[in-house]
XYZ file of N, CA and C in Angstrom:
192
model
N 0.826 -1.203 -0.008
C -0.006 0.014 0.015
C 0.881 1.265 -0.008
N 1.828 1.319 0.912
C 2.678 2.507 1.022
C 3.494 2.759 -0.232
N 3.841 1.686 -0.928
C 4.704 1.878 -2.104
C 3.902 2.394 -3.298
N 2.566 2.276 -3.251
C 1.758 2.728 -4.391
C 1.249 4.151 -4.198
N 1.383 4.693 -3.005
C 0.860 6.029 -2.712
C 2.052 6.962 -2.499
N 2.021 8.122 -3.083
C 3.134 9.061 -2.945
C 2.775 10.203 -2.049
N 3.675 11.135 -1.972
C 3.482 12.365 -1.204
C 3.390 12.121 0.295
N 2.734 13.061 0.942
C 2.618 13.020 2.423
C 1.873 11.759 2.900
N 0.857 11.314 2.149
C 0.127 10.138 2.551
C 1.009 8.903 2.471
N 1.787 8.781 1.421
C 2.708 7.655 1.308
C 3.754 7.656 2.397
N 4.257 8.827 2.737
C 5.240 8.925 3.813
C 4.615 8.538 5.141
N 3.396 8.962 5.404
C 2.721 8.599 6.652
C 2.474 7.097 6.698
N 2.071 6.510 5.576
C 1.809 5.064 5.555
C 3.115 4.282 5.806
N 4.197 4.727 5.279
C 5.490 4.052 5.465
C 5.970 4.090 6.919
N 5.519 5.111 7.645
C 5.906 5.230 9.063
C 5.029 4.426 10.003
N 3.920 3.907 9.508
C 3.032 3.082 10.349
C 3.693 1.767 10.739
N 3.379 1.299 11.914
C 3.818 -0.040 12.339
C 3.235 -1.045 11.331
N 3.942 -2.113 11.037
C 3.489 -3.082 10.062
C 2.094 -3.632 10.333
N 1.781 -3.929 11.586
C 0.481 -4.496 11.902
C -0.647 -3.484 11.640
N -0.368 -2.201 11.780
C -1.373 -1.199 11.461
C -1.566 -1.054 9.959
N -0.448 -1.129 9.242
C -0.556 -1.066 7.779
C -1.280 -2.237 7.186
N -1.110 -3.402 7.813
C -1.808 -4.614 7.297
C -3.326 -4.433 7.442
N -3.750 -3.862 8.566
C -5.180 -3.661 8.766
C -5.726 -2.631 7.769
N -4.992 -1.546 7.583
C -5.414 -0.560 6.563
C -5.488 -1.154 5.193
N -4.504 -1.923 4.828
C -4.488 -2.581 3.520
C -5.740 -3.437 3.334
N -6.026 -4.273 4.336
C -7.136 -5.199 4.220
C -8.490 -4.467 4.218
N -8.638 -3.445 5.044
C -9.954 -2.839 5.196
C -10.204 -1.731 4.157
N -9.188 -0.960 3.882
C -9.382 0.193 2.975
C -9.163 -0.217 1.521
N -8.032 -0.822 1.229
C -7.740 -1.168 -0.189
C -8.486 -2.377 -0.628
N -8.470 -3.451 0.190
C -9.128 -4.705 -0.191
C -10.632 -4.699 0.098
N -11.074 -3.726 0.925
C -12.500 -3.626 1.233
C -13.078 -4.701 2.121
N -12.223 -5.295 2.940
C -12.701 -6.385 3.820
C -13.379 -5.806 5.040
N -14.277 -6.568 5.606
C -14.914 -6.203 6.865
C -13.982 -6.493 8.036
N -14.389 -6.055 9.205
C -13.586 -6.349 10.407
C -13.480 -7.849 10.586
N -14.585 -8.544 10.410
C -14.578 -10.008 10.581
C -13.615 -10.679 9.577
N -13.729 -10.274 8.316
C -12.886 -10.836 7.278
C -11.426 -10.513 7.514
N -11.124 -9.295 7.955
C -9.741 -8.893 8.277
C -9.209 -9.679 9.425
N -9.994 -9.897 10.453
C -9.602 -10.716 11.573
C -9.230 -12.160 11.131
N -10.074 -12.733 10.321
C -9.784 -14.078 9.833
C -8.530 -14.115 8.985
N -8.357 -13.117 8.139
C -7.198 -13.078 7.247
C -5.905 -12.942 8.043
N -5.922 -12.096 9.091
C -4.709 -11.835 9.852
C -4.548 -12.779 11.044
N -5.583 -13.546 11.364
C -5.527 -14.511 12.485
C -5.487 -13.811 13.839
N -6.245 -12.729 13.954
C -6.326 -11.998 15.217
C -7.810 -11.797 15.565
N -8.114 -11.514 16.834
C -9.507 -11.272 17.199
C -10.043 -9.997 16.557
N -11.367 -9.951 16.401
C -12.015 -8.762 15.808
C -11.709 -7.499 16.604
N -11.679 -7.585 17.911
C -11.334 -6.441 18.757
C -9.956 -5.873 18.448
N -9.015 -6.749 18.171
C -7.686 -6.342 17.829
C -7.671 -5.586 16.517
N -8.462 -6.050 15.550
C -8.556 -5.368 14.256
C -9.114 -3.943 14.464
N -10.161 -3.842 15.259
C -10.791 -2.539 15.542
C -9.763 -1.593 16.182
N -9.037 -2.123 17.171
C -8.036 -1.302 17.858
C -6.953 -0.846 16.921
N -6.452 -1.751 16.105
C -5.393 -1.413 15.136
C -5.900 -0.401 14.128
N -7.121 -0.557 13.653
C -7.708 0.393 12.687
C -7.790 1.768 13.313
N -8.214 1.846 14.585
C -8.325 3.118 15.249
C -6.921 3.757 15.428
N -5.955 2.968 15.860
C -4.593 3.457 16.027
C -4.011 3.964 14.702
N -4.308 3.216 13.640
C -3.799 3.636 12.305
C -4.445 4.941 11.874
N -5.742 5.118 12.100
C -6.400 6.371 11.747
C -5.837 7.540 12.537
N -5.591 7.328 13.835
C -5.040 8.375 14.686
C -3.625 8.724 14.211
N -2.818 7.728 13.924
C -1.450 7.964 13.457
C -1.447 8.709 12.145
N -2.317 8.333 11.237
C -2.390 8.984 9.920
C -2.833 10.420 10.082
N -3.867 10.649 10.888
C -4.344 12.008 11.118
C -3.219 12.866 11.705
N -2.512 12.367 12.680
C -1.429 13.117 13.303
C -0.324 13.435 12.307
N 0.016 12.459 11.477
C 1.104 12.652 10.494
C 0.702 13.629 9.424
N -0.580 13.775 9.126
C -1.003 14.626 8.009
C -1.501 16.003 8.445
N -1.386 16.324 9.729
C -1.803 17.668 10.147
C -0.626 18.481 10.577
């Protein structure tokens, strides 16, 4: 995901922890649900939700 996006957004994506980037990739780019992302990554749904929230916060902070 980070390699296909340039500029400030790409830079912010590259600075994300790998587990946060995986969740963004699955949910935003691949369009998977929380349940599908959890199954794909082998983690509980709550973990997916937490990682998605942390990723959004990190991206917002990096882009402001």
